[in-house]
Coordinates of C-alpha atoms and ligand atoms in Angstrom, one line a residue:
M1 CA 0.5 -11.6 -29.2
A2 CA 0.5 -14.8 -31.1
I3 CA -2.8 -16.3 -32.4
V4 CA -2.7 -20.0 -32.2
G5 CA -5.0 -22.1 -34.5
P6 CA -8.7 -22.7 -33.9
M7 CA -9.8 -25.3 -31.4
S8 CA -13.5 -26.6 -31.3
T9 CA -15.5 -25.9 -28.1
P10 CA -18.9 -27.4 -27.3
E11 CA -22.0 -25.1 -27.2
A12 CA -24.2 -25.1 -24.2
P13 CA -28.0 -25.7 -24.7
V14 CA -30.1 -22.6 -24.6
R15 CA -33.1 -22.4 -22.1
R16 CA -35.5 -19.5 -22.1
P17 CA -35.7 -18.0 -18.6
A18 CA -39.1 -17.8 -16.8
L19 CA -41.1 -14.8 -15.7
L20 CA -43.7 -15.6 -13.1
V21 CA -46.8 -13.5 -12.6
V22 CA -49.0 -14.0 -9.5
D23 CA -52.5 -12.6 -8.9
D24 CA -55.6 -14.0 -7.2
E25 CA -58.0 -12.2 -9.6
P26 CA -58.3 -14.3 -12.8
P27 CA -59.1 -11.4 -15.2
V28 CA -56.1 -9.3 -13.9
L29 CA -53.8 -12.4 -14.0
R30 CA -54.8 -13.1 -17.6
A31 CA -54.3 -9.4 -18.6
V32 CA -50.8 -9.2 -17.1
Q33 CA -49.8 -12.5 -18.6
R34 CA -51.0 -11.3 -22.0
D35 CA -49.1 -8.0 -21.8
L36 CA -45.9 -9.7 -20.7
R37 CA -46.2 -12.3 -23.4
T38 CA -46.6 -9.5 -26.0
R39 CA -43.5 -7.7 -24.9
F40 CA -41.2 -10.4 -23.5
G41 CA -42.6 -13.6 -25.0
A42 CA -39.8 -14.0 -27.5
D43 CA -37.1 -14.2 -24.9
Y44 CA -38.8 -15.4 -21.8
R45 CA -41.5 -18.0 -20.8
V46 CA -44.3 -16.2 -19.1
L47 CA -45.8 -18.4 -16.3
R48 CA -48.7 -17.6 -14.1
A49 CA -50.1 -18.6 -10.7
G50 CA -53.5 -17.8 -9.1
S51 CA -52.3 -17.7 -5.5
G52 CA -49.1 -17.4 -3.4
A53 CA -49.2 -21.2 -2.6
E54 CA -49.5 -22.1 -6.3
A55 CA -46.6 -19.7 -7.1
A56 CA -44.5 -21.2 -4.4
D57 CA -45.0 -24.7 -5.9
T58 CA -44.0 -23.4 -9.4
L59 CA -40.9 -21.8 -7.9
R60 CA -39.9 -25.1 -6.2
E61 CA -40.5 -27.0 -9.4
L62 CA -38.3 -24.6 -11.5
R63 CA -35.6 -24.9 -8.9
K64 CA -35.8 -28.7 -8.9
R65 CA -35.4 -28.7 -12.7
G66 CA -32.5 -26.2 -12.5
E67 CA -34.4 -23.8 -14.8
P68 CA -33.6 -20.1 -14.7
L69 CA -36.0 -17.6 -13.3
A70 CA -35.6 -13.9 -14.2
L71 CA -38.5 -12.2 -12.5
V72 CA -41.5 -12.6 -10.1
L73 CA -44.2 -10.0 -10.3
A74 CA -46.7 -10.6 -7.5
D75 CA -49.9 -8.8 -6.4
Q76 CA -49.7 -7.7 -2.8
R77 CA -53.2 -8.5 -1.5
M78 CA -53.8 -12.2 -1.9
P79 CA -55.5 -14.5 0.6
G80 CA -53.3 -16.9 2.4
M81 CA -50.0 -15.4 1.4
T82 CA -49.3 -11.7 0.6
G83 CA -47.2 -10.7 -2.3
V84 CA -44.4 -9.6 0.0
E85 CA -44.3 -13.0 1.7
L86 CA -44.1 -14.8 -1.6
L87 CA -41.3 -12.5 -2.8
E88 CA -39.4 -13.1 0.4
A89 CA -39.7 -16.9 -0.2
A90 CA -38.7 -16.5 -3.9
R91 CA -35.4 -14.8 -2.8
D92 CA -34.4 -18.0 -0.9
L93 CA -34.9 -20.2 -3.9
F94 CA -33.7 -17.7 -6.6
P95 CA -31.5 -15.0 -4.9
K96 CA -30.7 -13.4 -8.3
A97 CA -34.2 -13.2 -9.7
K98 CA -35.7 -9.7 -9.8
R99 CA -38.8 -9.3 -7.6
A100 CA -41.5 -6.7 -8.1
L101 CA -44.8 -6.0 -6.3
L102 CA -48.1 -5.0 -7.9
T103 CA -50.1 -2.8 -5.6
A104 CA -53.2 -0.7 -5.5
Y105 CA -52.7 3.0 -4.7
A106 CA -53.9 2.4 -1.1
D107 CA -51.1 -0.1 -0.5
T108 CA -48.3 2.2 -1.5
G109 CA -47.1 2.8 2.1
A110 CA -46.8 -1.0 2.7
A111 CA -45.0 -1.4 -0.6
I112 CA -42.3 1.1 0.3
A113 CA -41.9 -0.5 3.7
A114 CA -41.5 -3.9 2.0
I115 CA -38.9 -2.6 -0.4
N116 CA -36.8 -1.5 2.5
R117 CA -37.4 -4.6 4.7
A118 CA -37.5 -7.4 2.1
Q119 CA -35.2 -5.7 -0.4
I120 CA -37.8 -5.9 -3.2
D121 CA -36.6 -4.4 -6.4
Y122 CA -39.6 -2.3 -7.4
Y123 CA -43.3 -1.7 -6.9
L124 CA -45.8 -1.0 -9.7
Q125 CA -49.2 0.5 -9.2
K126 CA -52.4 -0.9 -10.7
P127 CA -53.8 -0.2 -13.2
W128 CA -50.7 -0.4 -15.4
D129 CA -52.3 1.0 -18.6
P130 CA -50.8 1.8 -21.0
P131 CA -48.3 -1.0 -20.4
E132 CA -45.8 0.7 -22.8
E133 CA -45.5 3.6 -20.3
R134 CA -46.3 2.1 -16.9
L135 CA -45.2 -1.5 -17.0
F136 CA -42.7 -2.4 -19.7
P137 CA -40.0 0.3 -19.0
T138 CA -39.6 -0.8 -15.4
L139 CA -39.6 -4.5 -16.3
E140 CA -37.1 -4.0 -19.1
D141 CA -34.8 -2.2 -16.7
L142 CA -35.0 -5.0 -14.1
L143 CA -34.6 -7.7 -16.8
G144 CA -31.6 -5.8 -18.2
D145 CA -29.9 -6.0 -14.7
W146 CA -30.8 -9.6 -14.3
Q147 CA -29.4 -10.5 -17.8
A148 CA -26.2 -8.6 -17.1
D149 CA -25.6 -10.7 -14.0
A150 CA -26.8 -14.0 -15.6
S151 CA -24.7 -13.7 -18.7
L152 CA -21.6 -13.8 -16.5
T153 CA -22.3 -17.4 -15.7
D154 CA -22.1 -18.5 -19.4
P155 CA -18.5 -18.0 -20.2
E156 CA -17.5 -16.6 -23.6
V157 CA -13.8 -16.8 -22.9
R158 CA -11.6 -19.2 -21.0
L159 CA -8.5 -17.6 -19.6
V160 CA -5.5 -19.7 -18.5
G161 CA -2.9 -18.0 -16.4
H162 CA -0.9 -17.9 -13.1
R163 CA -2.9 -16.5 -10.2
F164 CA -0.1 -14.3 -9.1
S165 CA 1.1 -13.0 -12.4
P166 CA 0.4 -9.3 -13.0
A167 CA -0.3 -9.9 -16.7
S168 CA -2.9 -12.6 -15.9
H169 CA -4.4 -10.3 -13.2
E170 CA -4.6 -7.5 -15.7
A171 CA -6.4 -9.7 -18.2
R172 CA -8.9 -11.0 -15.6
D173 CA -9.6 -7.5 -14.4
L174 CA -10.2 -6.3 -18.0
L175 CA -12.7 -9.1 -18.6
A176 CA -14.5 -8.7 -15.2
R177 CA -14.7 -4.9 -15.4
N178 CA -16.0 -4.9 -18.9
R179 CA -18.5 -7.6 -18.0
V180 CA -17.2 -10.3 -20.4
P181 CA -18.3 -13.7 -19.1
Y182 CA -15.2 -15.8 -18.6
E183 CA -13.9 -18.9 -16.9
W184 CA -10.6 -18.6 -15.0
L185 CA -8.3 -21.6 -15.1
D186 CA -5.2 -21.5 -12.8
V187 CA -2.4 -23.3 -14.5
D188 CA -0.9 -24.2 -11.1
R189 CA -4.1 -25.8 -9.9
D190 CA -6.4 -26.9 -12.8
Q191 CA -5.6 -30.0 -14.7
E192 CA -7.9 -28.7 -17.5
A193 CA -5.7 -25.6 -17.8
R194 CA -2.6 -27.7 -18.5
Q195 CA -4.6 -29.9 -21.0
L196 CA -5.8 -26.8 -22.9
L197 CA -2.2 -25.4 -23.1
D198 CA -0.9 -28.8 -24.4
L199 CA -3.6 -28.9 -27.0
A200 CA -2.8 -25.4 -28.2
G201 CA 0.9 -25.9 -27.9
I202 CA 1.4 -23.0 -25.6
S203 CA 4.2 -23.1 -23.0
S204 CA 3.4 -22.0 -19.4
D205 CA 5.8 -19.0 -19.6
R206 CA 3.7 -17.4 -22.4
L207 CA 0.6 -16.8 -20.3
P208 CA -2.1 -15.6 -20.0
A209 CA -3.6 -17.6 -22.9
V210 CA -7.1 -16.7 -24.0
F211 CA -9.4 -19.3 -25.6
L212 CA -12.3 -17.7 -27.5
R213 CA -15.6 -19.4 -28.4
D214 CA -14.9 -19.4 -32.1
G215 CA -11.8 -21.6 -31.3
T216 CA -9.2 -18.8 -31.6
V217 CA -6.4 -18.9 -29.0
L218 CA -4.5 -15.8 -28.1
E219 CA -1.1 -16.2 -26.5
S220 CA 0.0 -13.4 -24.1
P221 CA -2.2 -10.7 -25.6
T222 CA -1.8 -7.0 -24.5
P223 CA -5.0 -5.5 -23.1
L224 CA -5.5 -3.5 -26.3
E225 CA -5.1 -6.7 -28.5
L226 CA -7.5 -8.6 -26.2
A227 CA -10.0 -5.8 -26.4
G228 CA -9.8 -5.7 -30.1
R229 CA -10.3 -9.4 -30.5
L230 CA -13.3 -9.3 -28.2
G231 CA -14.9 -6.6 -30.4
F232 CA -14.6 -3.7 -28.0
P233 CA -14.8 -0.4 -29.8
T234 CA -11.2 0.8 -29.8
H235 CA -11.2 3.1 -32.8
A236 CA -13.1 6.3 -33.5
E237 CA -15.7 6.5 -36.3
L238 CA -15.5 10.2 -37.1
D239 CA -12.6 12.5 -38.1
F240 CA -13.8 15.4 -35.9
Y241 CA -15.9 15.7 -32.8
D242 CA -17.6 18.6 -30.9
L243 CA -16.6 17.0 -27.6
I244 CA -13.8 14.5 -26.7
I245 CA -14.2 13.2 -23.2
V246 CA -11.2 11.6 -21.5
G247 CA -12.1 9.2 -18.7
G248 CA -15.2 7.0 -18.4
G249 CA -15.9 7.4 -14.7
P250 CA -19.2 9.0 -13.5
A251 CA -18.1 12.5 -14.6
G252 CA -17.1 11.4 -18.1
L253 CA -20.2 9.1 -18.5
A254 CA -22.5 11.9 -17.4
A255 CA -21.0 14.3 -19.9
A256 CA -21.3 11.7 -22.6
V257 CA -25.1 11.3 -21.8
Y258 CA -25.7 15.0 -21.8
G259 CA -23.4 15.8 -24.7
A260 CA -24.8 13.2 -27.0
S261 CA -28.4 13.7 -26.0
E262 CA -28.1 17.4 -26.7
G263 CA -26.8 16.8 -30.2
L264 CA -23.0 17.1 -29.8
R265 CA -20.8 14.7 -31.7
T266 CA -19.4 13.1 -28.6
V267 CA -16.6 10.5 -28.1
L268 CA -15.4 9.1 -24.8
V269 CA -12.0 7.5 -24.3
E270 CA -11.5 5.2 -21.3
R271 CA -8.3 3.3 -20.7
E272 CA -9.8 0.5 -18.5
A273 CA -13.5 0.0 -18.2
P274 CA -16.5 2.3 -17.9
G275 CA -17.4 3.2 -14.3
G276 CA -14.0 4.4 -13.1
Q277 CA -13.5 4.2 -9.3
A278 CA -17.3 4.0 -8.8
G279 CA -17.3 0.8 -10.9
Q280 CA -15.2 -0.8 -8.3
S281 CA -17.6 0.1 -5.4
S282 CA -19.5 -3.0 -4.1
R283 CA -22.4 -0.8 -3.0
I284 CA -22.9 2.9 -3.4
E285 CA -25.4 3.8 -0.7
N286 CA -25.6 7.6 -0.9
Y287 CA -26.5 8.1 -4.6
L288 CA -29.8 10.0 -4.9
G289 CA -32.8 7.9 -6.0
F290 CA -31.5 4.5 -5.0
P291 CA -32.7 3.9 -1.4
N292 CA -31.3 0.4 -1.4
G293 CA -28.0 1.5 -2.8
L294 CA -26.7 0.2 -6.1
S295 CA -23.6 -1.6 -7.1
G296 CA -20.9 0.3 -8.9
A297 CA -21.0 -2.2 -11.7
D298 CA -24.7 -1.7 -12.3
L299 CA -24.3 2.1 -12.3
A300 CA -21.5 1.8 -14.8
R301 CA -23.4 -0.5 -17.1
R302 CA -26.5 1.6 -17.0
A303 CA -24.6 4.8 -17.7
H304 CA -22.7 3.2 -20.5
D305 CA -25.9 1.9 -22.1
Q306 CA -27.6 5.3 -21.7
A307 CA -24.6 7.1 -23.3
R308 CA -24.6 4.6 -26.2
R309 CA -28.4 5.0 -26.7
F310 CA -28.0 8.7 -27.2
G311 CA -25.3 8.1 -29.8
A312 CA -22.1 8.8 -27.9
E313 CA -19.1 6.7 -29.1
L314 CA -17.3 5.0 -26.3
L315 CA -13.7 3.7 -26.9
T316 CA -12.5 1.4 -24.2
V317 CA -9.1 0.1 -23.3
Q318 CA -7.6 3.2 -25.0
E319 CA -5.4 5.5 -23.1
V320 CA -5.0 9.2 -23.9
T321 CA -1.3 10.2 -23.6
G322 CA -1.2 13.8 -24.7
L323 CA -3.3 17.0 -25.4
E324 CA -2.5 20.0 -27.6
A325 CA -4.1 23.0 -29.2
R326 CA -3.7 23.3 -33.0
G327 CA -5.4 26.7 -33.7
P328 CA -9.0 26.3 -32.7
Q329 CA -8.7 22.5 -32.7
R330 CA -8.1 20.5 -29.5
V331 CA -6.2 17.2 -30.2
V332 CA -5.6 14.2 -28.0
T333 CA -3.1 11.5 -28.7
L334 CA -3.9 7.8 -28.1
A335 CA -1.5 5.3 -26.6
G336 CA -2.6 2.7 -29.2
G337 CA -1.6 5.1 -32.0
G338 CA -3.5 7.9 -33.7
E339 CA -5.2 11.1 -32.6
L340 CA -8.7 12.5 -32.0
A341 CA -9.5 16.0 -32.9
G342 CA -12.4 18.2 -31.8
H343 CA -13.7 21.6 -30.8
T344 CA -13.5 20.8 -27.0
V345 CA -12.0 18.3 -24.6
L346 CA -13.3 17.3 -21.1
V347 CA -10.7 16.1 -18.7
A348 CA -12.5 13.5 -16.5
T349 CA -9.6 11.2 -15.7
G350 CA -10.2 11.0 -11.9
V351 CA -7.7 9.9 -9.4
A352 CA -5.5 6.8 -8.6
Y353 CA -4.5 5.6 -5.2
R354 CA -1.2 6.7 -3.8
R355 CA 1.4 3.9 -3.6
L356 CA 2.3 2.5 -0.3
D357 CA 6.0 3.1 0.5
A358 CA 7.6 0.1 2.3
P359 CA 10.2 -2.5 1.4
G360 CA 8.9 -5.3 -0.8
I361 CA 5.6 -3.6 -1.7
S362 CA 6.4 -2.5 -5.3
E363 CA 7.9 -6.0 -6.2
L364 CA 4.6 -7.7 -5.1
E365 CA 2.2 -5.3 -6.8
G366 CA -0.4 -7.4 -8.7
R367 CA 0.9 -10.5 -6.9
G368 CA -1.2 -10.2 -3.8
I369 CA -0.9 -6.4 -3.3
Y370 CA -3.7 -4.4 -5.0
Y371 CA -4.6 -0.7 -5.2
G372 CA -8.3 -0.3 -4.9
A373 CA -10.7 -3.2 -4.5
S374 CA -10.1 -6.0 -7.0
V375 CA -13.2 -8.0 -7.5
V376 CA -11.4 -10.9 -9.0
E377 CA -8.9 -11.2 -6.2
A378 CA -11.5 -10.7 -3.5
E379 CA -13.1 -14.0 -4.7
A380 CA -9.8 -15.8 -4.3
C381 CA -9.5 -14.8 -0.6
H382 CA -12.0 -17.4 0.6
D383 CA -11.3 -18.4 4.2
Q384 CA -8.0 -16.5 4.4
T385 CA -6.7 -13.4 6.2
V386 CA -6.5 -10.2 4.2
V387 CA -5.4 -6.7 5.1
V388 CA -6.9 -3.4 4.1
V389 CA -4.9 -0.2 4.5
G390 CA -6.8 3.1 4.8
G391 CA -9.3 4.9 6.9
A392 CA -11.7 6.5 4.3
N393 CA -15.0 5.2 2.9
S394 CA -13.4 3.3 0.1
A395 CA -11.3 1.3 2.6
G396 CA -14.4 0.7 4.8
Q397 CA -16.5 -0.5 1.8
A398 CA -13.7 -2.8 0.7
A399 CA -13.4 -4.3 4.2
V400 CA -17.2 -5.0 4.4
Y401 CA -17.1 -6.6 0.9
L402 CA -14.0 -8.7 1.6
S403 CA -15.5 -10.0 4.9
R404 CA -18.0 -12.0 2.8
Q405 CA -15.2 -14.2 1.5
A406 CA -12.2 -13.8 3.8
K407 CA -11.9 -15.5 7.2
R408 CA -10.4 -12.3 8.8
V409 CA -10.1 -8.8 7.5
L410 CA -7.6 -6.5 9.3
V411 CA -8.1 -2.8 8.6
L412 CA -5.0 -0.7 9.3
V413 CA -5.4 3.0 10.0
R414 CA -2.5 5.4 10.5
G415 CA -4.6 7.8 12.6
T416 CA -6.1 7.3 16.0
S417 CA -9.7 6.5 14.9
L418 CA -12.0 6.1 11.9
E419 CA -14.3 8.9 12.9
A420 CA -12.5 11.7 11.2
S421 CA -12.3 10.0 7.8
M422 CA -15.1 7.4 7.4
S423 CA -18.9 7.8 7.2
H424 CA -20.8 6.9 10.3
Y425 CA -23.0 4.2 8.6
L426 CA -19.8 2.4 7.5
I427 CA -18.2 2.6 10.9
E428 CA -21.4 1.0 12.3
Q429 CA -21.4 -1.7 9.7
I430 CA -17.8 -2.6 10.3
A431 CA -18.4 -2.7 14.1
A432 CA -21.2 -5.3 13.5
I433 CA -19.0 -7.7 11.5
E434 CA -17.1 -10.0 13.8
S435 CA -14.4 -11.0 11.2
I436 CA -13.3 -7.3 10.7
E437 CA -10.7 -6.0 13.1
V438 CA -9.6 -2.3 13.0
R439 CA -6.1 -1.4 14.2
T440 CA -5.4 2.3 14.6
R441 CA -1.9 3.9 14.6
T442 CA -0.7 0.8 12.7
Q443 CA 1.2 0.7 9.4
V444 CA 2.7 -1.9 7.0
A445 CA 6.5 -1.9 7.6
A446 CA 7.4 -4.5 4.9
A447 CA 6.0 -7.1 2.6
S448 CA 7.5 -10.4 1.6
G449 CA 6.8 -13.6 -0.3
S450 CA 8.5 -15.8 -2.9
D451 CA 6.5 -15.1 -6.1
H452 CA 3.5 -13.5 -4.4
L453 CA 2.6 -11.8 -1.1
E454 CA 2.8 -14.2 1.9
R455 CA 3.8 -12.1 4.9
L456 CA 3.4 -8.6 6.2
A457 CA 5.4 -6.9 8.9
L458 CA 3.2 -4.5 10.8
T459 CA 4.2 -1.8 13.2
G460 CA 1.8 -0.3 15.8
P461 CA 1.4 1.0 19.3
D462 CA 1.9 -2.4 20.8
G463 CA 5.1 -3.2 18.9
D464 CA 5.9 -5.1 15.7
E465 CA 4.2 -8.1 14.3
E466 CA 4.7 -10.6 11.4
L467 CA 1.5 -11.9 9.8
D468 CA 0.7 -14.5 7.2
V469 CA -1.8 -12.9 4.7
A470 CA -3.4 -13.8 1.4
A471 CA -3.7 -10.3 0.1
L472 CA -3.2 -6.6 0.8
F473 CA -5.7 -4.0 -0.5
V474 CA -4.4 -0.4 -0.3
F475 CA -6.6 2.8 -0.1
I476 CA -4.5 5.7 1.0
G477 CA -5.5 8.8 -0.7
A478 CA -5.5 9.8 -4.2
L479 CA -3.4 11.5 -6.9
P480 CA -4.9 12.8 -10.1
Y481 CA -4.2 11.3 -13.5
T482 CA -3.0 14.4 -15.3
D483 CA 0.5 13.7 -16.6
W484 CA -1.0 13.8 -20.1
V485 CA -2.7 17.3 -20.1
G486 CA 0.4 19.3 -21.2
D487 CA 1.8 22.6 -20.1
R488 CA -1.1 24.9 -21.2
V489 CA -3.5 23.3 -18.6
A490 CA -2.6 24.7 -15.2
R491 CA -2.5 22.3 -12.2
D492 CA -2.1 22.8 -8.5
G493 CA 0.9 21.5 -6.6
R494 CA -0.5 18.0 -6.4
G495 CA -1.5 17.8 -10.1
F496 CA -5.2 18.6 -9.8
V497 CA -6.6 20.8 -12.6
L498 CA -7.5 24.4 -12.0
S499 CA -10.7 25.7 -13.5
G500 CA -13.1 28.6 -13.6
P501 CA -12.1 31.7 -11.5
E502 CA -8.9 29.9 -10.4
A503 CA -7.9 29.3 -14.0
G504 CA -8.5 33.0 -14.7
V505 CA -6.0 34.1 -12.1
A506 CA -3.5 31.3 -12.3
Q507 CA 0.0 32.9 -11.8
S508 CA 1.7 30.5 -14.2
H509 CA -0.8 30.9 -17.1
R510 CA -2.1 34.2 -18.3
W511 CA -5.7 34.1 -19.4
A512 CA -5.7 35.9 -22.7
L513 CA -9.4 36.1 -23.8
D514 CA -11.8 39.0 -23.2
R515 CA -14.3 36.8 -21.4
D516 CA -13.6 35.0 -18.1
P517 CA -13.2 31.3 -18.2
F518 CA -16.4 29.3 -17.9
L519 CA -17.0 27.7 -14.5
L520 CA -15.3 24.3 -15.4
E521 CA -13.0 25.6 -18.1
T522 CA -9.2 25.2 -17.6
T523 CA -6.5 27.7 -18.5
L524 CA -6.6 26.3 -22.1
P525 CA -9.8 27.6 -23.6
G526 CA -12.1 24.9 -24.9
V527 CA -10.6 22.3 -22.5
F528 CA -12.9 21.7 -19.5
V529 CA -12.5 19.5 -16.3
A530 CA -15.0 17.6 -14.2
G531 CA -15.0 15.2 -11.3
D532 CA -12.3 14.0 -8.9
V533 CA -9.5 15.3 -11.1
R534 CA -10.6 18.9 -10.6
H535 CA -8.8 21.1 -8.0
R536 CA -10.9 21.1 -4.8
S537 CA -13.4 18.5 -6.1
I538 CA -15.7 16.7 -3.6
K539 CA -14.7 13.1 -4.5
R540 CA -18.2 11.7 -4.6
V541 CA -20.2 9.9 -7.4
A542 CA -23.0 12.5 -7.2
S543 CA -20.7 15.5 -7.6
A544 CA -18.7 13.9 -10.4
V545 CA -22.1 13.2 -12.2
G546 CA -23.2 16.8 -11.5
E547 CA -20.0 18.4 -12.8
G548 CA -19.9 16.1 -15.9
S549 CA -23.5 17.2 -16.7
M550 CA -22.8 20.9 -16.0
S551 CA -19.7 20.9 -18.2
V552 CA -21.9 20.3 -21.2
Q553 CA -23.8 23.5 -20.7
F554 CA -20.5 25.5 -20.6
I555 CA -19.3 23.6 -23.7
H556 CA -22.5 24.7 -25.6
E557 CA -21.7 28.3 -24.6
Y558 CA -18.1 27.9 -25.7
L559 CA -19.2 26.5 -29.1
A560 CA -21.7 29.3 -29.5
D561 CA -18.9 31.9 -28.9
A562 CA -16.3 30.2 -31.1
Ligands
FAD1 C1 -13.9 1.5 -3.7 C2 -14.6 2.8 -3.8 C3 -15.8 3.0 -3.3 C4 -16.4 4.3 -3.4 N1 -17.7 4.5 -2.8 C5 -18.3 5.6 -3.0 C6 -19.7 5.8 -2.5 O1 -20.3 4.9 -1.9 N2 -20.3 7.0 -2.7 C7 -19.7 8.0 -3.4 O2 -20.3 9.1 -3.6 N3 -18.4 7.9 -3.8 C8 -17.7 6.7 -3.7 N4 -16.4 6.6 -4.1 C9 -15.8 7.8 -4.8 C10 -16.3 7.9 -6.3 O3 -16.3 6.6 -6.9 C11 -15.5 8.9 -7.1 O4 -15.7 10.1 -6.4 C12 -16.0 9.0 -8.5 O5 -15.9 7.7 -9.2 C13 -15.2 10.0 -9.3 O6 -15.6 10.0 -10.6 P1 -14.7 10.6 -11.8 O7 -15.5 10.3 -13.1 O8 -14.3 12.0 -11.5 O9 -13.4 9.7 -11.8 P2 -13.0 8.2 -11.7 O10 -14.2 7.4 -11.2 O11 -11.7 8.1 -11.1 O12 -12.9 7.8 -13.3 C14 -11.9 8.3 -14.1 C15 -11.7 7.3 -15.3 O13 -10.7 7.9 -16.1 C16 -9.9 6.8 -16.7 N5 -8.6 7.4 -17.1 C17 -7.6 7.9 -16.3 N6 -6.6 8.3 -17.1 C18 -7.0 8.1 -18.3 C19 -6.3 8.3 -19.6 N7 -5.1 8.9 -19.7 N8 -6.9 7.9 -20.7 C20 -8.2 7.4 -20.7 N9 -8.8 7.1 -19.5 C21 -8.2 7.5 -18.4 C22 -9.8 5.9 -15.5 O14 -9.5 4.5 -16.0 C23 -11.2 6.0 -14.9 O15 -12.1 5.0 -15.4 C24 -15.8 5.4 -4.1 C25 -14.5 5.1 -4.6 C26 -13.9 3.9 -4.5 C27 -12.5 3.7 -5.1

């Protein structure tokens, strides 16, 4: 990476976002406004309205002036316009603002129905005293989500690259998945991109180029270099840990939360971004406690913040490449150089999609062909035809997500139907979307294009077909990330890690201790496994979270024995 000299960038003016509270009873209205000002006044302007109509006027005025609105908190029972009606109207004007209903106990049923129908974010019951317990935590949570979204519109970084260059794609993915607000400038389309390169003296074969707010320009940085410049934690603070977690998906993050909250010196190492596969899911519908579903990005951000709050260290954009036992110590090697040592290690590295095997595919990977759903590329598919390969839930979710941008989404399934592999709710959603077409017994025979994917050859029951496409997203089963675990950790024929009773009787590895292995312990004592990477795992967010949490209990027992 070359660092090219500083360039000045103009700062955007700062506006405090608004919180709007609505109630027809003046004493209640004054009390809520006072409480909100006390807690949130430093960062937000707290506005109030005495009726639904007055609130609707305020919303229109804010919209007209282009001012940001973070939250509307409305009483349900108001003459003329109910709280739910107002919150529905608010969504049209401010789709991203959080919306919460204030209800009396007797209205709880109506509130729950409204949450489902009008997709209201939360309901709070009156009275809300003490606000520190019954009002502020919920609103802090909602405002945290709002801010995480809103911050993405105020770019900290400008990234100049070629749309179909794998290195540019990798840099965009890194920024997007780590929630760094950035502006993407395509050197082949944006005049400004070429001007910026001229100013910095960077040639277009040294891309991507990253322009930071402080004026620094990075030429063709590696992911680790970019992460370091952006201030991501990439190096450990301690010499020795109780628990080293490898992988920051749901399993690893759950272990980090439980480990750190129960007093273990805990470090988590993640090679891309917290959230793992779940972080790529546009909507997780079946996770307990979220009746409206939640996006993978929100789940990842919340879990990351929770783990940090309990004191876990999270190193990102750091890959673990090896594992060994040195006496009682368990030591992992980092790709960026260096090692981490601890009493125990949790293997939570999940799975990666299997590669599609057809002529032209590997050459165009990252240039229109992607494994898993790529949020940044999905946005570029506006009004074009895209193809999704796979018949499981991940493929179905990707098809639904892509249909919001693409003109046509073709789902190719090798089997005879989706029923055997996809959840019923997704099959119904797909059937209801006109732009999605499912083709069974159909496969990709070849891919072609000059510097990016342009055409696919398909083969199916009705013969062969050539198709112009903008992108291909592949979801065809998973292989575990376990090349790095070394010989002392037994794996099954496909590479998934054996644990518990199976570790105790593994033919290839003799269990030498007097006790049996703990339930999630591998053939190497003190090394545990959780989530998708485990032999016979369930491949769901909830089970990964469950195993990550459980593993900490066994780690305590191991440490007590050691
Ligand atoms: C698009 C999509 C949609 C899905 N939707 C749902 C859903 O709606 N409901 C549901 O229950 N499940 C869903 N799943 C499945 C669910 O996401 C997984 O079961 C879950 O994420 C598994 O969690 P995990 O922590 O075991 O592994 P992963 O989520 O795979 O996380 C593993 C992490 O380890 C990191 N890693 C790998 N190797 C290394 C290394 N050597 N060094 C450092 N880090 C490493 C990876 O970068 C990754 O972040 C979906 C999956 C996908 C892909």
